[in-house]
Coordinates of C-alpha atoms in Angstrom, one line a residue:
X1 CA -144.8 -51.0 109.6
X2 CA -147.6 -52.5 111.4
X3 CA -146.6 -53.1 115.0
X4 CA -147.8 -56.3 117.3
X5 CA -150.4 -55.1 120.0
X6 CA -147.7 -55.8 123.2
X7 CA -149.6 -57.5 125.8
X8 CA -148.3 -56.1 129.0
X9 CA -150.4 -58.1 131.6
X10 CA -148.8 -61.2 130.1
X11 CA -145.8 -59.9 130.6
X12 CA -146.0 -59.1 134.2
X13 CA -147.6 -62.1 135.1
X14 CA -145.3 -64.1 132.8
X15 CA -141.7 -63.5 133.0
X16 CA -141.7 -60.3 136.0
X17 CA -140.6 -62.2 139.9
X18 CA -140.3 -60.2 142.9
X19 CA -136.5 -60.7 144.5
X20 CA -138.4 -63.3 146.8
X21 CA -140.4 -65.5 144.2
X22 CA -137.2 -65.5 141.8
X23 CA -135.3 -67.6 144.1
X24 CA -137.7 -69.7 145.9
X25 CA -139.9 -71.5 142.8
X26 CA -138.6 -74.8 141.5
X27 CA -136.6 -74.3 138.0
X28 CA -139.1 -76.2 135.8
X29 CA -142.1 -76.7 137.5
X30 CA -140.5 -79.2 139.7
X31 CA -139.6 -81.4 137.5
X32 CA -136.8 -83.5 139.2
X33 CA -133.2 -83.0 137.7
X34 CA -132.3 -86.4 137.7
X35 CA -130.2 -86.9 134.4
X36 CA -127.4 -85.3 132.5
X37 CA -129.6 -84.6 129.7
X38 CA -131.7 -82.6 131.7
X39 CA -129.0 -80.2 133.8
X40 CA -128.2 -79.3 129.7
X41 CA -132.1 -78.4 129.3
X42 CA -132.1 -76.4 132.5
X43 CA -129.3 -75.1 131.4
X44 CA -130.7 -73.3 128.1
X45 CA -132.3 -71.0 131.1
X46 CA -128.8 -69.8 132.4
X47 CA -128.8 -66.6 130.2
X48 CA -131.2 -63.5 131.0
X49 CA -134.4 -63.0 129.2
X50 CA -134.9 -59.8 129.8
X51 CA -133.0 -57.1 128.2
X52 CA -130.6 -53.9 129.7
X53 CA -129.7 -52.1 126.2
X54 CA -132.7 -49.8 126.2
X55 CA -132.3 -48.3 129.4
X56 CA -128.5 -48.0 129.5
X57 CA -128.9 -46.5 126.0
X58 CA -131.1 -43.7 127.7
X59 CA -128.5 -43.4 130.6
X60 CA -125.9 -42.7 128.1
X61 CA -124.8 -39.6 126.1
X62 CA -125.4 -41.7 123.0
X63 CA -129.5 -40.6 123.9
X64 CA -130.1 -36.9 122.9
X65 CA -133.7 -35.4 123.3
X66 CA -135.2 -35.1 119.8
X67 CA -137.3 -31.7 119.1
X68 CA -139.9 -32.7 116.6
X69 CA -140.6 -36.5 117.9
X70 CA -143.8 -36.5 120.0
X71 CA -144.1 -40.4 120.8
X72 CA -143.1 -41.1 124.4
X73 CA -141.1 -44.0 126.2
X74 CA -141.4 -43.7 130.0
X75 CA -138.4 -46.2 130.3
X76 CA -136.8 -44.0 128.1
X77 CA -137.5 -41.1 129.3
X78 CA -136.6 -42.2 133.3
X79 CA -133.5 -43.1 132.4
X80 CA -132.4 -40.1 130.3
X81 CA -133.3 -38.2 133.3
X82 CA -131.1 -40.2 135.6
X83 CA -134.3 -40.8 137.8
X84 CA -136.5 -43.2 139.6
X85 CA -138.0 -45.8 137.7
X86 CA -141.9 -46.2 137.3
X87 CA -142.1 -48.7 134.9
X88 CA -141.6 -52.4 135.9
X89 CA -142.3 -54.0 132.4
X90 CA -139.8 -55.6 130.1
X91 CA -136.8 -53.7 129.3
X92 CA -137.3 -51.7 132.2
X93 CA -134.1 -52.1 135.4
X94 CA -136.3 -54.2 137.6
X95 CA -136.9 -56.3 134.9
X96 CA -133.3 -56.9 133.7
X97 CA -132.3 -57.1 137.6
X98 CA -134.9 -59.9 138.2
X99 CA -134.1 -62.0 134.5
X100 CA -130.8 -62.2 136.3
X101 CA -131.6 -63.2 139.1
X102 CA -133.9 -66.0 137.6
X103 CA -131.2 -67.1 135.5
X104 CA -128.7 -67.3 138.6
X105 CA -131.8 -69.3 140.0
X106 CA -131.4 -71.9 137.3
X107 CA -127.8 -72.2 136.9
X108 CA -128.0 -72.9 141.2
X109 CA -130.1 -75.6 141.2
X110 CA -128.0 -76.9 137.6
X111 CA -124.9 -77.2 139.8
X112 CA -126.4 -78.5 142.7
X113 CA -127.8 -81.6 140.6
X114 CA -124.4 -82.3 139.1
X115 CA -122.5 -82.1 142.6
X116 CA -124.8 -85.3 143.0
X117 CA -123.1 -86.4 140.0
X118 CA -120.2 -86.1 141.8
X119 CA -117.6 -88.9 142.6
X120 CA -115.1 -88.3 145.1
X121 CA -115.3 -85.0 144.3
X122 CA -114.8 -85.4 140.9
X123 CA -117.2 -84.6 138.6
X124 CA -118.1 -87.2 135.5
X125 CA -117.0 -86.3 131.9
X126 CA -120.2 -86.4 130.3
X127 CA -120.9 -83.2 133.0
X128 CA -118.1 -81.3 132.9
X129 CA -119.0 -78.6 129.8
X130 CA -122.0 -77.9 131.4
X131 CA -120.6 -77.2 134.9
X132 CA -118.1 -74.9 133.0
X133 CA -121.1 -72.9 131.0
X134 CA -123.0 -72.7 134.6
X135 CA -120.3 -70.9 136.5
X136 CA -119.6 -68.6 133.5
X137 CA -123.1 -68.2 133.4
X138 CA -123.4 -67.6 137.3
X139 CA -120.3 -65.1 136.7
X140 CA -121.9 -63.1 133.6
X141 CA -124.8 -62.2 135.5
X142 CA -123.7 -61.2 138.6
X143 CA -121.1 -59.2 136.7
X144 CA -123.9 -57.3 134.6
X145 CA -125.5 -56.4 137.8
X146 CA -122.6 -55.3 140.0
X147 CA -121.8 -53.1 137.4
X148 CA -125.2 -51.6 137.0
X149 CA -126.3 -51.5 140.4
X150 CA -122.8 -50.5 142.2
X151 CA -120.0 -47.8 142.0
X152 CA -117.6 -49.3 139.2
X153 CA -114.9 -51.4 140.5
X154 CA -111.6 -49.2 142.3
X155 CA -109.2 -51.1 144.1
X156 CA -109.0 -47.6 146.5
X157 CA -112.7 -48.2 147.9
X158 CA -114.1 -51.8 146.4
X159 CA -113.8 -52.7 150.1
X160 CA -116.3 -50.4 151.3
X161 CA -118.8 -49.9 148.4
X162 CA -122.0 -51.8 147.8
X163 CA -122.1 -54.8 146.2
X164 CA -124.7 -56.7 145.3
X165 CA -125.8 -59.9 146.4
X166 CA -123.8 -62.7 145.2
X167 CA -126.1 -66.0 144.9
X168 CA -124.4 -69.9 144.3
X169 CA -126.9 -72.1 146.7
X170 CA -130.5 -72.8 145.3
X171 CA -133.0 -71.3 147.9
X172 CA -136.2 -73.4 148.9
X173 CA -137.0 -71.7 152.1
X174 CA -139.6 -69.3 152.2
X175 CA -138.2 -66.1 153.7
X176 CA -134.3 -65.4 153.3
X177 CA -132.2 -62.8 154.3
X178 CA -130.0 -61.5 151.2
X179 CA -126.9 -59.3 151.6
X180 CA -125.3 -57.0 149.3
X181 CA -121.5 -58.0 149.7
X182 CA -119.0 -55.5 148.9
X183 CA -117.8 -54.8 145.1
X184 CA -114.1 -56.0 146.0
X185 CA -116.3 -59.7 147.5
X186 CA -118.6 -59.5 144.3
X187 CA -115.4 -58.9 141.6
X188 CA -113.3 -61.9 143.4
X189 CA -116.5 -64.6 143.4
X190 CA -116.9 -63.5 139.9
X191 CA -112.9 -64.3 139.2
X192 CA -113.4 -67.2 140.9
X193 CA -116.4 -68.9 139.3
X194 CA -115.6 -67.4 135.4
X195 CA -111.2 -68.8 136.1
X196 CA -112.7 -71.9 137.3
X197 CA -115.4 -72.1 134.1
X198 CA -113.1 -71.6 131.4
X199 CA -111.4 -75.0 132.2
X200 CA -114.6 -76.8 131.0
X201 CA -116.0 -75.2 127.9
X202 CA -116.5 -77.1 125.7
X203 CA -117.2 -76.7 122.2
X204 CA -118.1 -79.8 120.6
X205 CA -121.3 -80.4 123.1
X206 CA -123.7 -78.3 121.5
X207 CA -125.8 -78.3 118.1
X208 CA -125.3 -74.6 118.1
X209 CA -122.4 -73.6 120.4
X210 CA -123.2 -70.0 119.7
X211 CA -126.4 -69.8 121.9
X212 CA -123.9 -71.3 124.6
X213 CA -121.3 -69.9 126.4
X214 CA -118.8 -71.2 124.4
X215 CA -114.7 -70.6 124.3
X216 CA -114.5 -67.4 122.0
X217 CA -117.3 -66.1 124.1
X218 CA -116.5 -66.7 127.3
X219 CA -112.7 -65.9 126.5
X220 CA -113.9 -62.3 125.5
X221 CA -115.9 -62.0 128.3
X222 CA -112.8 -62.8 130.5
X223 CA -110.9 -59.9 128.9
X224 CA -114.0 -57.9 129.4
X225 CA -113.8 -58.0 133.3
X226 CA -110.3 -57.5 133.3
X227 CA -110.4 -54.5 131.7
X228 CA -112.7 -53.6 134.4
X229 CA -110.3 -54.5 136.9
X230 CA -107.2 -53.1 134.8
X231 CA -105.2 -56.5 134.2
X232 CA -104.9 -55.6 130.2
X233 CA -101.8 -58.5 130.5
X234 CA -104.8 -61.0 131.5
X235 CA -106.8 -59.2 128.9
X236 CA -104.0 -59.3 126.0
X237 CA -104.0 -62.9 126.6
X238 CA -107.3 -63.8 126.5
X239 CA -107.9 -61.8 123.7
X240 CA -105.0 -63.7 121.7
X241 CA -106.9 -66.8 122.4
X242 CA -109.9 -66.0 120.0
X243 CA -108.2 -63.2 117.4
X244 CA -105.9 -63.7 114.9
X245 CA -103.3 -61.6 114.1
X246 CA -104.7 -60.1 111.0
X247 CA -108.8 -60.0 112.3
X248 CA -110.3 -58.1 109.2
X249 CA -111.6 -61.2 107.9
X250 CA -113.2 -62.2 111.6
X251 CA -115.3 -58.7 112.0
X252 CA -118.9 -57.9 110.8
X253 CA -118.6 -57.9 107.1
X254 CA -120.2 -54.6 106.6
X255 CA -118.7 -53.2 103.6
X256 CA -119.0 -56.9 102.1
X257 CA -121.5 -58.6 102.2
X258 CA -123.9 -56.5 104.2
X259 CA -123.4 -53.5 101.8
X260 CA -125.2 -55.7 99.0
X261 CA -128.3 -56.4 101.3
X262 CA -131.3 -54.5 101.5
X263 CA -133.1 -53.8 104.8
X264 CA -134.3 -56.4 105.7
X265 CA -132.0 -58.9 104.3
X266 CA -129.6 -57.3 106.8
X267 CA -132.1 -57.4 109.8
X268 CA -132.4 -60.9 109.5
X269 CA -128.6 -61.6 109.1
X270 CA -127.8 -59.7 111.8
X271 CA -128.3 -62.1 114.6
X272 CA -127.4 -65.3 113.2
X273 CA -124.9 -67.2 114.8
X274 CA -123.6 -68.6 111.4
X275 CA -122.2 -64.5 111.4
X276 CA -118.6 -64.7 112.5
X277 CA -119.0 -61.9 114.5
X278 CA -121.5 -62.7 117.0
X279 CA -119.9 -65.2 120.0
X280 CA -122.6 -65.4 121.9
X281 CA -126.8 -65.3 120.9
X282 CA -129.6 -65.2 123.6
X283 CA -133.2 -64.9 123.0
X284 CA -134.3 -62.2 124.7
X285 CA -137.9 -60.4 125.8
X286 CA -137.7 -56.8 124.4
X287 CA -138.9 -53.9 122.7
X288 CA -135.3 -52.7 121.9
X289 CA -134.9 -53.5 118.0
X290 CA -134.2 -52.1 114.8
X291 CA -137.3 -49.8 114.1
X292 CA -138.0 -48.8 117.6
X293 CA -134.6 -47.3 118.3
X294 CA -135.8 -44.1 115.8
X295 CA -139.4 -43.6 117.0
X296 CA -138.7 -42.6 120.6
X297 CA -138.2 -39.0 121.9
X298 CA -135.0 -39.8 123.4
X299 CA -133.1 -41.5 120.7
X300 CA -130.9 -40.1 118.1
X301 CA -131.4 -36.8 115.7
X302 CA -130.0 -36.2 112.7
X303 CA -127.4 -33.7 113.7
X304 CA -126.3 -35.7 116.5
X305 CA -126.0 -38.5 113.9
X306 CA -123.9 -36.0 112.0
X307 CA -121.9 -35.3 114.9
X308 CA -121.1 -38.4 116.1
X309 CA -120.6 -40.4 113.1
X310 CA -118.6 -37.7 111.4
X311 CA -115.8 -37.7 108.8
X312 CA -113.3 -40.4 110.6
X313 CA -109.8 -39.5 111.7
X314 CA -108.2 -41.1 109.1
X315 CA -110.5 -39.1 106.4
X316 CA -112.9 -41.5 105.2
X317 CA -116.8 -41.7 105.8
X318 CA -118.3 -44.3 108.1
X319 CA -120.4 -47.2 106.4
X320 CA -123.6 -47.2 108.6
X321 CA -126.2 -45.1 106.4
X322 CA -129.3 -44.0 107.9
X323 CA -133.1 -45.3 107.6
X324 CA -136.7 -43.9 108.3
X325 CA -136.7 -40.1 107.8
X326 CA -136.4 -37.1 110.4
X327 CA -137.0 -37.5 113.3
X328 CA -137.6 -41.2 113.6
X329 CA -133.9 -42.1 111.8
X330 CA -132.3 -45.4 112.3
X331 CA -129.4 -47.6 111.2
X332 CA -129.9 -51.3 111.0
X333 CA -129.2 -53.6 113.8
X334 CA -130.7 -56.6 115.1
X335 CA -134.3 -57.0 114.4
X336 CA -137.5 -59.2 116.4
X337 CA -140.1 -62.2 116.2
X338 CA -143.1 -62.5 117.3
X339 CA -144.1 -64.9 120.2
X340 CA -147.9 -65.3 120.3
X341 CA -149.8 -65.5 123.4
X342 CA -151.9 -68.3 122.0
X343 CA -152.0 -70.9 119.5
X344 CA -154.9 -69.0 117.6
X345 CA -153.9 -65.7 118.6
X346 CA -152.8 -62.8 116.2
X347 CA -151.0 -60.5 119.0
X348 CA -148.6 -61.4 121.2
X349 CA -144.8 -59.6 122.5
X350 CA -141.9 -59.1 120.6
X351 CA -138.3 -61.5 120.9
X352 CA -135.2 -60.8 120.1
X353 CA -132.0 -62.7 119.2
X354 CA -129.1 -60.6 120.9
X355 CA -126.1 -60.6 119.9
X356 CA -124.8 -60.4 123.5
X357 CA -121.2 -60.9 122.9
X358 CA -119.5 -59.8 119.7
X359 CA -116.1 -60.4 118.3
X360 CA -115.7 -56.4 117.5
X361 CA -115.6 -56.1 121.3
X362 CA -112.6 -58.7 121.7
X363 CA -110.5 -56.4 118.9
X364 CA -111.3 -53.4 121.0
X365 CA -110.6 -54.9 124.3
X366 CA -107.0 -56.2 122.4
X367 CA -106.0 -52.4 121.4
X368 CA -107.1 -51.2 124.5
X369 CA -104.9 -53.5 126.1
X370 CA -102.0 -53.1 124.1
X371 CA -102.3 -49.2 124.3
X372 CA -102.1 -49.8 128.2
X373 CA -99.3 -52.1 127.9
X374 CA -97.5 -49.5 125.3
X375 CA -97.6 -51.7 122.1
X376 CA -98.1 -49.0 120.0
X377 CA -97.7 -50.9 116.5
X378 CA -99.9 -53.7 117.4
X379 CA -103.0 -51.6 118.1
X380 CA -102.7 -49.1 115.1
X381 CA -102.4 -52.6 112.7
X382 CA -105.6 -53.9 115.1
X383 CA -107.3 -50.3 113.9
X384 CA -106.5 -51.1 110.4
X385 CA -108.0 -54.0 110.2
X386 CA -111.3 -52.6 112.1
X387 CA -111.4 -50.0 109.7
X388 CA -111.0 -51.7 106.6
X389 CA -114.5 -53.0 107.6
X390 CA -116.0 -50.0 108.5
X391 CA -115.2 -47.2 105.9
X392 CA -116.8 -46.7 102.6
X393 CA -114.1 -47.2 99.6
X394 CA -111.5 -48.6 102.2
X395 CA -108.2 -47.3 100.8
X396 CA -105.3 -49.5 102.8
X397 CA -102.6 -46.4 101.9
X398 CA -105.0 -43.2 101.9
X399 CA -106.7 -44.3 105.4
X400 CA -103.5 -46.0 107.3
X401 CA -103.8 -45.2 110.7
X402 CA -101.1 -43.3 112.5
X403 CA -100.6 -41.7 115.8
X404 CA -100.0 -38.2 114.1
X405 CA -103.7 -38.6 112.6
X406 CA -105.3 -39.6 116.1
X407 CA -103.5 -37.1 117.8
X408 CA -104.4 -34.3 115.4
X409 CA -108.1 -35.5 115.9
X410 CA -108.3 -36.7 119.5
X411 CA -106.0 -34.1 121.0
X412 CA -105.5 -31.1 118.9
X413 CA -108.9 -30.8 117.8
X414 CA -109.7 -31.3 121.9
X415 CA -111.5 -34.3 121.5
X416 CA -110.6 -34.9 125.1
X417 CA -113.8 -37.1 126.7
X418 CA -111.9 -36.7 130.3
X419 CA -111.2 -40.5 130.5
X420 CA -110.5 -40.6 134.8
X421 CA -110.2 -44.6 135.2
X422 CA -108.5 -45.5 138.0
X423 CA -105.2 -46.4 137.1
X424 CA -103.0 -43.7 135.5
X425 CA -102.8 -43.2 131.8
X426 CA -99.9 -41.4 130.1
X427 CA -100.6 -38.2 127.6
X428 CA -99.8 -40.2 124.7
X429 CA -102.2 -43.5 126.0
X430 CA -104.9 -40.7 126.5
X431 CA -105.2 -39.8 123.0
X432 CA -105.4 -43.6 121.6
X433 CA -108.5 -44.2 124.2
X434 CA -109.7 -41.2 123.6
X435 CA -109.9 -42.7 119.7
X436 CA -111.1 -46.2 120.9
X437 CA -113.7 -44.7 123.6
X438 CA -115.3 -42.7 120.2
X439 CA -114.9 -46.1 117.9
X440 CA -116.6 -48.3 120.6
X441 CA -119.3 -45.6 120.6
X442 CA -120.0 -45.8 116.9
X443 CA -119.5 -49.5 116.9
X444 CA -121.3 -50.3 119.6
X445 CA -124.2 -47.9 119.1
X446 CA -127.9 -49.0 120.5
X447 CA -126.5 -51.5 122.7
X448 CA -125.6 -49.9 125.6
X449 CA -122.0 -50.3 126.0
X450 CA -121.5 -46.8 126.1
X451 CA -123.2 -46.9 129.6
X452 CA -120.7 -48.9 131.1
X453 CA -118.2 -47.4 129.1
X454 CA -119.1 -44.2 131.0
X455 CA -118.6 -45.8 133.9
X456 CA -115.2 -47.7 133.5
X457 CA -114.0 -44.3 132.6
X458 CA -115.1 -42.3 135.0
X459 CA -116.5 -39.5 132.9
X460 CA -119.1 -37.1 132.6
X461 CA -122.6 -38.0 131.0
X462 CA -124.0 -35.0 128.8
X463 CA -127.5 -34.7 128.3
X464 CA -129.2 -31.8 125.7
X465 CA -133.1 -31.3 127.2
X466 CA -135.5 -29.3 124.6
X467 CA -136.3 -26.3 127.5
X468 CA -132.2 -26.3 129.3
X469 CA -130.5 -23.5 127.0
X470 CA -127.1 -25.4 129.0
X471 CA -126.6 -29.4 129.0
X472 CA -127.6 -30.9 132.2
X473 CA -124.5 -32.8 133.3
X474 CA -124.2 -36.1 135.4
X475 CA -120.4 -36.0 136.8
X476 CA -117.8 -39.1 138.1
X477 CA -119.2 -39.5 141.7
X478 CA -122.9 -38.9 141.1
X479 CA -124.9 -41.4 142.8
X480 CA -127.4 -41.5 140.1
X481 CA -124.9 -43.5 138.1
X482 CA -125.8 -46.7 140.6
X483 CA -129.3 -47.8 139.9
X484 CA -131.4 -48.1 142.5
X485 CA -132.3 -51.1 143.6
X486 CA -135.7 -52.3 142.6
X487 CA -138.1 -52.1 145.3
X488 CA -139.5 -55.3 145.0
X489 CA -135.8 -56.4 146.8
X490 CA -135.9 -53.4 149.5
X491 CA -138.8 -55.3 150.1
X492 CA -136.5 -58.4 150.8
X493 CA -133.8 -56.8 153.1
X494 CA -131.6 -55.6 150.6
X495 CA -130.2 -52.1 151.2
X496 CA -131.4 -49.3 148.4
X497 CA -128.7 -47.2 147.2
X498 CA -127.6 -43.5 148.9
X499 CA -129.3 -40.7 146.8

């Protein structure tokens, strides 16, 4: 298909802020904040804009090095190689690290306006939703870049290692001196500001609570860090809080409705937020779509596609089919717009609507959970459920899952991904996270999850490059698995990574 010309310069000049400018500019031009109806507008900015799935994708082992695809992505190809980034252009690190930023920017000055709101403390009604959605905005984002830009969170050494810097007070001076914190000082502000948020969401403000952080959302996300943080009885329960008990009918219907669609029918479906599955939607600047994911050297081949999504444990075959045709295969995800950079114009940059939270990830996080907390039962009927949505001719009897079939697969056929979190797993809780570490890699394909995945778990990263006869290996401890941080914020004070 014809392609939009991306205008790059735009870009940069656009939506790119050194750590400095991000936090010094007025949030809308200096307009003056002086309503509730405008905290809510300013507000709509509390998400990032820029995009992290493209460059986590090439940092995982979901990226292979294709043999016959000649078209080159330096993002891409910097981050399958574990190096230094050149590239400071949308979906690049720097970019992602200063959308957050900017967001955390926004949501700053948001609270400071409604702590003038504020009546012996207390803060009015008609504000309360949106202080909620700006602390577990504040909390998202600094999550996303702690976990990005520092070692993963170990209660043995999150005193000592690098944090990042941790940002609640809107910042008008001119120079200021930043500090990176500790991950332990990082993990308990986000607790603090995402416990205290959840007691204010509020549904029933928003035309469209699904481009808010809304309760389902933010609930998952909750279970999300404490999965990080190993609390699976803090992540069973909020978990409970959006799933049902039988969440077939809550998942992506794609051997429903989905299966009926053509291409592009399913494209555009993908991102709506009238989908059940999607909890949380956010525009987003990016070149990481359906399309683009097969054209790139580092992406997926065919027999890596035939590896990965292979015959399931239980025996059937897996419902995402493949598009385009070898090397540039795909599988349908979300898809773009255009945004023009003129009224008259004909080019412009590609937007997407990402699906950043997704109610598959709350099932997983539940099984997970229950696995750690020994509730054997309860996960394998969880896995049913997930299946039944995900294999071709679902047969309830034929393909019931039991631990004798994810043993035989995840154990005696030494699928063994040398899952090192942490906290201690028993030989029988290894085999059902080995099974859910390769379902959330299937499920959760082009998005990036597997990154952090990778890094929850401690394990080892392999990467196949055309002229290595061997894999070149990046293993639990490597300091390439910590961004670096951009230098646009050395520039500031803030301390760059060891490497």
């Amino acid at each position: 298909m014809k392609f939009l010309k991306y205008i790059y310069s735009f870009i940069v000049l656009s939506f790119l802020f050194s750590c400095n400018d991000f936090l010094e500019k007025m949030p809308d031009d200096r307009a003056v904040i002086d309503s509730p109806e405008k905290i809510g507008e300013l507000l709509t900015y509390a998400y990032p804009a820029q995009n992290h799935q493209m460059f986590c994708y090439g940092m995982s082992d979901n990226a292979t090095e294709k043999t016959r695809s000649a078209r080159q992505n330096t993002i891409l190809e910097d981050a399958y190689a574990w190096g230094e980034h050149r590239l400071t252009s949308q979906d690049s690190p720097e970019s992602y690290w200063n959308g957050c930023y900017e967001a955390i920017k926004q949501i700053n000055h948001a609270l400071k306006a409604i702590d003038a709101y504020k009546t012996n403390g207390e803060i009015p009604d008609n504000l309360k939703a949106y202080y909620g959605e700006a602390l577990v905005a504040r909390a998202y984002c600094h999550f996303m870049l702690v976990n990005l830009w520092s070692k993963s969170y170990n209660p043995q050494t999150a005193k000592t290692d690098l944090g990042i810097p941790y940002v609640t007070e809107p910042e008008t001076k001119v120079t200021v001196q930043y500090h990176r914190g500790t991950v332990e000082s990082v993990y308990k502000n986000i607790e603090s500001d995402l416990t205290e948020g959840l007691k204010y969401i509020d549904d029933n403000i928003y035309k469209n609570k699904k481009l808010h952080w809304n309760k389902a959302a933010a609930n998952t996300f909750a279970a999300r860090f404490y999965s990080i943080i190993g609390k699976f009885d803090k992540v069973l329960e909020y978990t409970n809080l959006v799933l049902t008990d039988t969440p077939a009918n809550q998942l992506r219907d794609l051997t429903g409705k989905y299966s009926k669609m053509d291409i592009n029918e399913a494209i555009l479906e993908w991102s709506k937020t009238s989908d059940n599955a999607n909890l949380l939607v956010v525009p987003q600047y990016s070149n990481w779509f359906v399309y683009t994911y097969g054209r790139n050297r580092q992406g997926m081949s065919v027999e890596f596609y035939r590896f990965v999504f292979r015959k399931s444990f239980v025996g059937g075959d897996w419902i995402w089919n493949l598009y385009g045709s070898a090397p540039d295969i795909f599988f349908v995800k979300w898809g773009y717009h255009q945004e023009k950079d003129g009224i008259n114009s004909s080019t412009g940059y590609y937007m997407i609507m990402n699906p950043l939270i997704e109610i598959e990830e709350t099932l997983f996080l539940r099984m997970e959970a229950n696995v750690m907390l020994n509730n054997y039962d309860v996960a394998e009927k969880d896995l049913d459920s997930y299946l039944s949505k995900r294999l071709k001719n679902y047969n309830p009897d034929k393909y019931k899952v039991t631990f004798e079939k994810i043993k035989k697969e995840y154990f005696d056929a030494n699928y063994d991904y040398k899952l090192n979190p942490f906290y201690t797993i028993s030989d029988k809780q290894r085999i059902y996270l080995n099974c859910l570490y390769d379902l959330r890699r299937k499920e959760f394909y082009y998005t990036g999850m597997r990154w952090f995945d990778h890094k929850r778990f401690n394990t080892p990263v392999r990467h196949f490059h055309i002229k290595e006869k061997e894999p070149i290996v990046l293993e639990p401890g490597d300091n390439r698995r910590e961004l670096q941080i951009p230098t646009s914020a050395q520039a500031q004070g803030i301390e760059a990574n060891p490497r």
